[in-house]
PDB file of C-alpha atoms and ligand atoms in Angstrom:
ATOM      1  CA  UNK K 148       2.685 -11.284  -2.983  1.00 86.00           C
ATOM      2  CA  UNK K 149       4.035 -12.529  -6.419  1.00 93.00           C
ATOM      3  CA  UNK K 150       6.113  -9.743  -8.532  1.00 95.00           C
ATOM      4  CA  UNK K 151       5.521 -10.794 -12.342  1.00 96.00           C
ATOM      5  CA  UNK K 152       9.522 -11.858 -12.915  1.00 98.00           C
ATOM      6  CA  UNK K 153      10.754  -9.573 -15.850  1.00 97.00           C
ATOM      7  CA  UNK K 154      10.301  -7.229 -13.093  1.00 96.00           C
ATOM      8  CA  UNK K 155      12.084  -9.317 -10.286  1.00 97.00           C
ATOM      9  CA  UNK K 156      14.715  -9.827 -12.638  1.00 98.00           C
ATOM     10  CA  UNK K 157      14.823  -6.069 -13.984  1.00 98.00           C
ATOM     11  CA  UNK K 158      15.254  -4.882 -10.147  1.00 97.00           C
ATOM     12  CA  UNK K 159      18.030  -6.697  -9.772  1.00 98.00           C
ATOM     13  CA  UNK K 160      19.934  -6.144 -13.207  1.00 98.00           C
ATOM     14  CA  UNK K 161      20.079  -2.164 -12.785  1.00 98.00           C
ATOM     15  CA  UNK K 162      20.731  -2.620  -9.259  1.00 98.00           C
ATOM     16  CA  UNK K 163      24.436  -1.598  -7.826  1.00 98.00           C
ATOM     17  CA  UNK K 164      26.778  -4.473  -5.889  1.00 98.00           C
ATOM     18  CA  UNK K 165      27.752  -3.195  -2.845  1.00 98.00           C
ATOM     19  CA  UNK K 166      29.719  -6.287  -1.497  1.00 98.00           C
ATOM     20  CA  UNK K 167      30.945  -9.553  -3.415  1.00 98.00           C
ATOM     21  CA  UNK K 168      30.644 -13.046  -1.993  1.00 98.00           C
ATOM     22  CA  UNK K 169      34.123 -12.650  -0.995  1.00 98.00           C
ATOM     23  CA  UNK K 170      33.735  -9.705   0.635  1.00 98.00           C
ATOM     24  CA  UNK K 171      30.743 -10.804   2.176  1.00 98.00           C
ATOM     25  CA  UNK K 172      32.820 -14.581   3.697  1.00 98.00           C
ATOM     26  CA  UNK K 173      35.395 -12.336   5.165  1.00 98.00           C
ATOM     27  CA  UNK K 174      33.333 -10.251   7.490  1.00 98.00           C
ATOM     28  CA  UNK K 175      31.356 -13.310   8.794  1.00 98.00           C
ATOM     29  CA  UNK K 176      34.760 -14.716   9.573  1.00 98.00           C
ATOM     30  CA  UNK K 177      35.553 -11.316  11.500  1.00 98.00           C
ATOM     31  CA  UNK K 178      31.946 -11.671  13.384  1.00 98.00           C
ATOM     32  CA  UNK K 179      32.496 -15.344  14.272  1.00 98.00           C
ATOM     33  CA  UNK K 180      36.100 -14.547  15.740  1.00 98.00           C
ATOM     34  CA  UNK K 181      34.796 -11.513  17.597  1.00 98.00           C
ATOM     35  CA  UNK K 182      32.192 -13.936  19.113  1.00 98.00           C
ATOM     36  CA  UNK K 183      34.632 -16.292  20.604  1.00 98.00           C
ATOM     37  CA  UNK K 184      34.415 -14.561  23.527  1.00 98.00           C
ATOM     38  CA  UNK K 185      31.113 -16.790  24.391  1.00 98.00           C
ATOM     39  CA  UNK K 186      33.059 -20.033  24.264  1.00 98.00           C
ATOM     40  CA  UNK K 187      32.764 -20.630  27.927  1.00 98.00           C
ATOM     41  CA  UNK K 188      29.391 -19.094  28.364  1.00 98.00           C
ATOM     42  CA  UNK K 189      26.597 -21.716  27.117  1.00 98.00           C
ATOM     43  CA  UNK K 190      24.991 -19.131  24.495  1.00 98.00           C
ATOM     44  CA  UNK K 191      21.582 -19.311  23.373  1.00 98.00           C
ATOM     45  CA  UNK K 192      21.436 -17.704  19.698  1.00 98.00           C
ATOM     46  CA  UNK K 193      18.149 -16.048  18.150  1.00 97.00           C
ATOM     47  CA  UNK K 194      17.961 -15.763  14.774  1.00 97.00           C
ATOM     48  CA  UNK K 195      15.510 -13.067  13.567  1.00 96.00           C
ATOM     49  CA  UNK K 196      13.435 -14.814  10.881  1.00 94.00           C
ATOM     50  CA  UNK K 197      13.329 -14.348   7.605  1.00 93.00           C
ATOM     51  CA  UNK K 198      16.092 -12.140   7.001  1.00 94.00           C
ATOM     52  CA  UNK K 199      18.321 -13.474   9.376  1.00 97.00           C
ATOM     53  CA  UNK K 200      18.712 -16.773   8.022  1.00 97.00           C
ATOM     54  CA  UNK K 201      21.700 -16.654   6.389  1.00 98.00           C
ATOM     55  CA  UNK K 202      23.768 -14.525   8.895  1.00 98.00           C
ATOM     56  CA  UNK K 203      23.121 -17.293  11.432  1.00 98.00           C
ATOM     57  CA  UNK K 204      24.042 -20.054   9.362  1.00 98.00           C
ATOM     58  CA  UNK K 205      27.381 -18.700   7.763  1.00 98.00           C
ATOM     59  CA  UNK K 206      27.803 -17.665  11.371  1.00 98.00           C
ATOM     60  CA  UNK K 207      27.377 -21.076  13.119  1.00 98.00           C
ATOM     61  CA  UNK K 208      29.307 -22.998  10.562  1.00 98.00           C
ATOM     62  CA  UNK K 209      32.200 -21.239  11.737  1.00 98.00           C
ATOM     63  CA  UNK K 210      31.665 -21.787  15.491  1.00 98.00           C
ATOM     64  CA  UNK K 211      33.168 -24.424  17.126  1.00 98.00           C
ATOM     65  CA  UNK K 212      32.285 -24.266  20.679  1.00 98.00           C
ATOM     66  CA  UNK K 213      28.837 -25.133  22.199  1.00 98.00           C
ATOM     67  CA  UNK K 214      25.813 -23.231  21.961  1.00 98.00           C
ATOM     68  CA  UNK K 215      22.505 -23.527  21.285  1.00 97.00           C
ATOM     69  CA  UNK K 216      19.963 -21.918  18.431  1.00 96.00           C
ATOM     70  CA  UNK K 217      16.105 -20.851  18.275  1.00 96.00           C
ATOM     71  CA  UNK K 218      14.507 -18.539  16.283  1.00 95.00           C
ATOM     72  CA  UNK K 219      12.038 -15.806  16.310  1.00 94.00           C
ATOM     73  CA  UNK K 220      10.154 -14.075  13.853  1.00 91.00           C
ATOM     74  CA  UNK K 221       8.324 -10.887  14.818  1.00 84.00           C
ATOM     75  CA  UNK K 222       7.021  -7.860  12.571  1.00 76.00           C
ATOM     76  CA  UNK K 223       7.030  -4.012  14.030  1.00 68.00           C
ATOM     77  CA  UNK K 224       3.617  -3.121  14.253  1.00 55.00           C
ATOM     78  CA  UNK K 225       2.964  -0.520  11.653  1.00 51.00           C
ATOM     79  CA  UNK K 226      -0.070   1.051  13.429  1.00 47.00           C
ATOM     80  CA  UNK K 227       1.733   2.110  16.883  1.00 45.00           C
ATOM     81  CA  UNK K 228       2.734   5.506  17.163  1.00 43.00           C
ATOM     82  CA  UNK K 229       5.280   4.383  19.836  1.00 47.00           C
ATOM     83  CA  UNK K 230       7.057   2.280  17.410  1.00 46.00           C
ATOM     84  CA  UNK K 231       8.531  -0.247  20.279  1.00 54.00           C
ATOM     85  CA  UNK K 232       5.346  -2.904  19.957  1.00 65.00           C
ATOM     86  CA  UNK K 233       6.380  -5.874  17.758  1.00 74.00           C
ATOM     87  CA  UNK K 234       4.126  -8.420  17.054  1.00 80.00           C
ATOM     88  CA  UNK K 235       5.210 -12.233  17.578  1.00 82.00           C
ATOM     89  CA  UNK K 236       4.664 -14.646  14.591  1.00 85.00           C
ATOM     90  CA  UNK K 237       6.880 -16.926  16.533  1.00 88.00           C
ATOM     91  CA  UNK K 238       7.514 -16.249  20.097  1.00 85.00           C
ATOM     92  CA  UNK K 239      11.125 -18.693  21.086  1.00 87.00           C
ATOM     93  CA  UNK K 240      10.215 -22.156  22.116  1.00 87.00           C
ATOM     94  CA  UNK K 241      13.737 -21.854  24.772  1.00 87.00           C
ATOM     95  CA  UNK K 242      13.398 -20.658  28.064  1.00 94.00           C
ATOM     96  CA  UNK K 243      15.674 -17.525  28.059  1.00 97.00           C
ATOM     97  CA  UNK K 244      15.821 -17.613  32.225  1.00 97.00           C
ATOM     98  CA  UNK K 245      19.780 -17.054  32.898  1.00 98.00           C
ATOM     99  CA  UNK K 246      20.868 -17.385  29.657  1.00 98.00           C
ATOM    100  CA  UNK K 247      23.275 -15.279  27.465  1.00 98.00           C
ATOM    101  CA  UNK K 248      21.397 -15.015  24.480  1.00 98.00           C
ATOM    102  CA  UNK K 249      22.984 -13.956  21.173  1.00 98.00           C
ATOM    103  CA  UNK K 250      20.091 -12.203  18.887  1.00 98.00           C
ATOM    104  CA  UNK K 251      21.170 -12.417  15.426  1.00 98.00           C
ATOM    105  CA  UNK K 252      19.827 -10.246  12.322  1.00 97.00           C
ATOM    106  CA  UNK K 253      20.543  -9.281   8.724  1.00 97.00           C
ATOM    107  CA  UNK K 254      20.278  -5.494   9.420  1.00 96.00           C
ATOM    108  CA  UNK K 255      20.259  -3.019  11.848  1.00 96.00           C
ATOM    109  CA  UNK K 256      18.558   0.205  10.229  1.00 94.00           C
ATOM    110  CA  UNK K 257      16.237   1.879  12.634  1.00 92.00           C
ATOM    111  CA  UNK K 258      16.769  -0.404  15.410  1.00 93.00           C
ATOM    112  CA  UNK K 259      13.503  -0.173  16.523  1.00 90.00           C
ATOM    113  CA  UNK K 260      13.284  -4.011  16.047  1.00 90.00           C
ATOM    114  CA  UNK K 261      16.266  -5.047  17.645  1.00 94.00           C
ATOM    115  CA  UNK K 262      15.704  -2.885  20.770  1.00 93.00           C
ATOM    116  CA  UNK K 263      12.038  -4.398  20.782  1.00 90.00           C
ATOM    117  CA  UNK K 264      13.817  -8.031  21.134  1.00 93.00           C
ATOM    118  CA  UNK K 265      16.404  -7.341  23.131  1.00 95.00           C
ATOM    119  CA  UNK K 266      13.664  -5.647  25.814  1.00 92.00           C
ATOM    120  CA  UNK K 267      11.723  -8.825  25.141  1.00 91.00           C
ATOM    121  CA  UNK K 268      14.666 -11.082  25.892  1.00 94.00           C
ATOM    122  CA  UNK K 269      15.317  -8.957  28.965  1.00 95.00           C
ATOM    123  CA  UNK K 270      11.931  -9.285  30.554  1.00 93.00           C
ATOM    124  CA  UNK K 271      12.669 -13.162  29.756  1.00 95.00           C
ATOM    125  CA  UNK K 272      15.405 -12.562  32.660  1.00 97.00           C
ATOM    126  CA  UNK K 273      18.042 -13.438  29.901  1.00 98.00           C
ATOM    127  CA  UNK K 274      21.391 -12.743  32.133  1.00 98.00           C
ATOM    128  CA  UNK K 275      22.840 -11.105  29.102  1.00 98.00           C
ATOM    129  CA  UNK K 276      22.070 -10.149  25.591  1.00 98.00           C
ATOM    130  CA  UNK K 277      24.501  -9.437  22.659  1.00 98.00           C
ATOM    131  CA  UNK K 278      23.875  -8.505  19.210  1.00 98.00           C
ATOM    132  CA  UNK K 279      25.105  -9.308  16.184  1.00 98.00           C
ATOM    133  CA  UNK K 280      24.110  -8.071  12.753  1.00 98.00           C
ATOM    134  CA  UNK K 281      25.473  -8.780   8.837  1.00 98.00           C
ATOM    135  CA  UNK K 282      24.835  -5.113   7.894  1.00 98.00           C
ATOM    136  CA  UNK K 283      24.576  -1.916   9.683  1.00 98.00           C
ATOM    137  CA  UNK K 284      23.134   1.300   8.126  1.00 97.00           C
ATOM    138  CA  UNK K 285      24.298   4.110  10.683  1.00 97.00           C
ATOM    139  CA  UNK K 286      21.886   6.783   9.228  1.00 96.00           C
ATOM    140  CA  UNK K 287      18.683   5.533   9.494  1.00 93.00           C
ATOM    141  CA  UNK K 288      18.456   5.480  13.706  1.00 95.00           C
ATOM    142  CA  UNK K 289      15.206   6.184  14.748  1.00 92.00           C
ATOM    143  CA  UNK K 290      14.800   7.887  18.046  1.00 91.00           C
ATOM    144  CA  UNK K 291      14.456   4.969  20.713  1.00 89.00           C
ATOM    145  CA  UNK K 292      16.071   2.080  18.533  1.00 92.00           C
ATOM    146  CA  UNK K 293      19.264   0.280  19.473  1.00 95.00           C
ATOM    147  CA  UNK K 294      22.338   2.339  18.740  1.00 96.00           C
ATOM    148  CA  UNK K 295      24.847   0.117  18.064  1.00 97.00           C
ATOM    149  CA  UNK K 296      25.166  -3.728  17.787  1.00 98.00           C
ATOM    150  CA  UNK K 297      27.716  -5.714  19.523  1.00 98.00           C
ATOM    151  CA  UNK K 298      29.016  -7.418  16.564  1.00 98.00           C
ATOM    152  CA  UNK K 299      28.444  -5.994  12.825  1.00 98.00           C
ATOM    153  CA  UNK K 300      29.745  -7.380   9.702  1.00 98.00           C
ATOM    154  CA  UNK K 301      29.749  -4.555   7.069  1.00 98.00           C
ATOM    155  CA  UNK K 302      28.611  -1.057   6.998  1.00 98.00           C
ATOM    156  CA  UNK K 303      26.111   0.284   4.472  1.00 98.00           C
ATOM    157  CA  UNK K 304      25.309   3.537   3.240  1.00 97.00           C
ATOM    158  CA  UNK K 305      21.386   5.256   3.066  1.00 95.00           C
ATOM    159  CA  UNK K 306      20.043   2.541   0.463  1.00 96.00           C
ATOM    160  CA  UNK K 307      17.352  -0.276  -0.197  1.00 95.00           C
ATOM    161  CA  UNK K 308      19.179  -3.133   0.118  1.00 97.00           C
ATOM    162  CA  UNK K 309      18.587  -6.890  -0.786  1.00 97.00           C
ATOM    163  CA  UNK K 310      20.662  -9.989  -0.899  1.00 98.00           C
ATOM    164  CA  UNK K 311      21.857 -12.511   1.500  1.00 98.00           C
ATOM    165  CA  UNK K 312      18.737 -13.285   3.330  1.00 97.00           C
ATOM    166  CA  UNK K 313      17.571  -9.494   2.853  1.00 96.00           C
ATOM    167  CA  UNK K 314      14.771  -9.137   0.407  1.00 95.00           C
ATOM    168  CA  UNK K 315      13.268  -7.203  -2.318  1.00 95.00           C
ATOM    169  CA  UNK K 316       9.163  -7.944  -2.228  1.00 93.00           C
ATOM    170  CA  UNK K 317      10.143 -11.198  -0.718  1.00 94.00           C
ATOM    171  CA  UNK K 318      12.573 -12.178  -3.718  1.00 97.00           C
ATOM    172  CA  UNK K 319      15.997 -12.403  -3.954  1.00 98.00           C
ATOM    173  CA  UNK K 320      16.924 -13.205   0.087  1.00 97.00           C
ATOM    174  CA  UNK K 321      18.854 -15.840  -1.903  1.00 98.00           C
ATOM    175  CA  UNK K 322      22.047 -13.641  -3.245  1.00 98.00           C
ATOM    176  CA  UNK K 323      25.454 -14.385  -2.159  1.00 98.00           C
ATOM    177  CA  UNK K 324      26.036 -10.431  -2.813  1.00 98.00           C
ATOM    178  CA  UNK K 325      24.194  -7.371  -0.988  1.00 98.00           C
ATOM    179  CA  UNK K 326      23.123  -5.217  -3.912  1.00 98.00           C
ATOM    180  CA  UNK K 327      21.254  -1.304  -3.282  1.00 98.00           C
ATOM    181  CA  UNK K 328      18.554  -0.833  -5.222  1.00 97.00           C
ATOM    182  CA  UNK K 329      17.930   1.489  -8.016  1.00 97.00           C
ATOM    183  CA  UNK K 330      15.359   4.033  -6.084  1.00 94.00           C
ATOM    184  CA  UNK K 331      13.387   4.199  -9.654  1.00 93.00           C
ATOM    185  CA  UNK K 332      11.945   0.962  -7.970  1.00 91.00           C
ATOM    186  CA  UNK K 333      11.240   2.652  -4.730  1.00 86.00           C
ATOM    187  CA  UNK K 334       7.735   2.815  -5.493  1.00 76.00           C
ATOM    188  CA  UNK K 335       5.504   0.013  -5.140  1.00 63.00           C
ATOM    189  CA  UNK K 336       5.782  -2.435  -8.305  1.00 68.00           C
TER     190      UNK K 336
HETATM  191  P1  LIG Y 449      14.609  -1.592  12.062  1.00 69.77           P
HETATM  192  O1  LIG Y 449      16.046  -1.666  12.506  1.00 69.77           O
HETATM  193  O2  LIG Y 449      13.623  -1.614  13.180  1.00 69.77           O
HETATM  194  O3  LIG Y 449      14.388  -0.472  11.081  1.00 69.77           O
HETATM  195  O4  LIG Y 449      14.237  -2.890  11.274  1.00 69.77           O
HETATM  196  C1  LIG Y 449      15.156  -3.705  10.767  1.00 69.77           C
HETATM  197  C2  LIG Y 449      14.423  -4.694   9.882  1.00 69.77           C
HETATM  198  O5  LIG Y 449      13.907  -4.028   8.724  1.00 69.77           O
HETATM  199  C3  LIG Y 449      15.440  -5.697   9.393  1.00 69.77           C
HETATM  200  O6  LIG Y 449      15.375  -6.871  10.174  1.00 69.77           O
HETATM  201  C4  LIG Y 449      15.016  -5.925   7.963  1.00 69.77           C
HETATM  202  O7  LIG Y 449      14.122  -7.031   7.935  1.00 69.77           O
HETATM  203  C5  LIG Y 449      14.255  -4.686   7.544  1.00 69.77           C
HETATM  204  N1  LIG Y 449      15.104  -3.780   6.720  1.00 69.77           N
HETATM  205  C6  LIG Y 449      15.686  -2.637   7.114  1.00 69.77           C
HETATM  206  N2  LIG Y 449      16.402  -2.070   6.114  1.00 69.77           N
HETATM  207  C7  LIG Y 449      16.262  -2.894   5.041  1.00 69.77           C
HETATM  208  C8  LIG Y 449      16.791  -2.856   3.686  1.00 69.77           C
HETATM  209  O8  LIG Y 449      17.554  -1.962   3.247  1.00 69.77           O
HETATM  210  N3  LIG Y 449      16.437  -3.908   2.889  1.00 69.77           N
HETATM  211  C9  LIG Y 449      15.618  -4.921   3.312  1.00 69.77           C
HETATM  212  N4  LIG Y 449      15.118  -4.986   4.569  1.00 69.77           N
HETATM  213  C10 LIG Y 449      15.433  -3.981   5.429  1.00 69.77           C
HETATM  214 MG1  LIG Y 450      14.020  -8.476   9.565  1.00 69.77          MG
END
């Protein structure tokens, strides 16, 4: 859905920065050293579309060994009680058998989506799964969700957040800086 601008533009003018570009370079630099570790191993990385667009690019440009890339791009479904069932718009076109898969997101919040893939994955008979997220936001766990990720970039506190391939209504994924929301926009536009 289309926002009429003045309001796209209003959210983001009264909204706080809570990292800077430069901020933002230096903990991709720490996740792609801490994945290093998967030089030798042949990875396979996921990227969770949309919002984890720009997490895997910033982190492949700094890789240097070889791996491979897909992508997958699957909703939580709203509906179910149980909270685990995702819903595939795009199921990987890679066979996952005996890989070591790297699943890569912009956020891990309730982790409900990230455990979903990683179970997915898992069934695949993936040998291994790591994760690796831009942002984590500690206090909104939900009960069966994935605790912690392998690799995280930056730690956020209980806020809306958009920038950097996270969005706001589908606008502004295209930041360089993560910005929290003013919660007067909380409710819907
Ligand atoms: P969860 O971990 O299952 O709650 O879902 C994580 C997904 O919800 C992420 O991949 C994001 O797409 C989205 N999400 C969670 N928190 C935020 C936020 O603060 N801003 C924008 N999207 C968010
Ligand atoms: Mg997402």
């Amino acid at each position: 859905m289309q926002l009429p601008l003045d309001h796209v533009h209003e959210a983001l003018k009264t909204a706080e920065c809570l990292y800077t570009e430069a901020q933002l370079q230096s903990a991709f630099d720490k996740m792609a050293a801490q994945l290093d570790f998967l030089k030798e191993q042949d990875p396979l990385f996921l990227c969770v579309m949309n919002g984890g667009l720009i997490t895997i690019a910033e982190l492949l440009r700094r890789l240097s060994f070889p791996l491979q890339y897909d992508y997958i791009h699957a909703t939580r479904y709203q509906a179910d009680t149980r909270g685990s069932q995702i819903i595939w718009r795009k199921e990987p076109c890679s066979t996952l058998v005996n890989r070591v898969v790297v699943v890569v997101d912009d956020i891990l919040d309730g982790g409900i989506t990230l455990a979903s893939i990683v179970s997915y994955c898992k069934a695949q008979l993936a040998k291994k799964v790591y994760t690796a997220v831009m942002l984590d936001k500690p206090s909104g766990r939900l009960l069966g969700g994935v605790e912690k990720a392998d690799v995280v970039g930056l730690t956020i506190p209980d806020r809306f957040v958009f920038g950097c391939g996270l969005d706001y209504h589908g606008y502004w994924r295209n930041l360089r800086e993560i910005y929290a929301l003013d919660p007067k926009f909380h409710s819907k536009p």
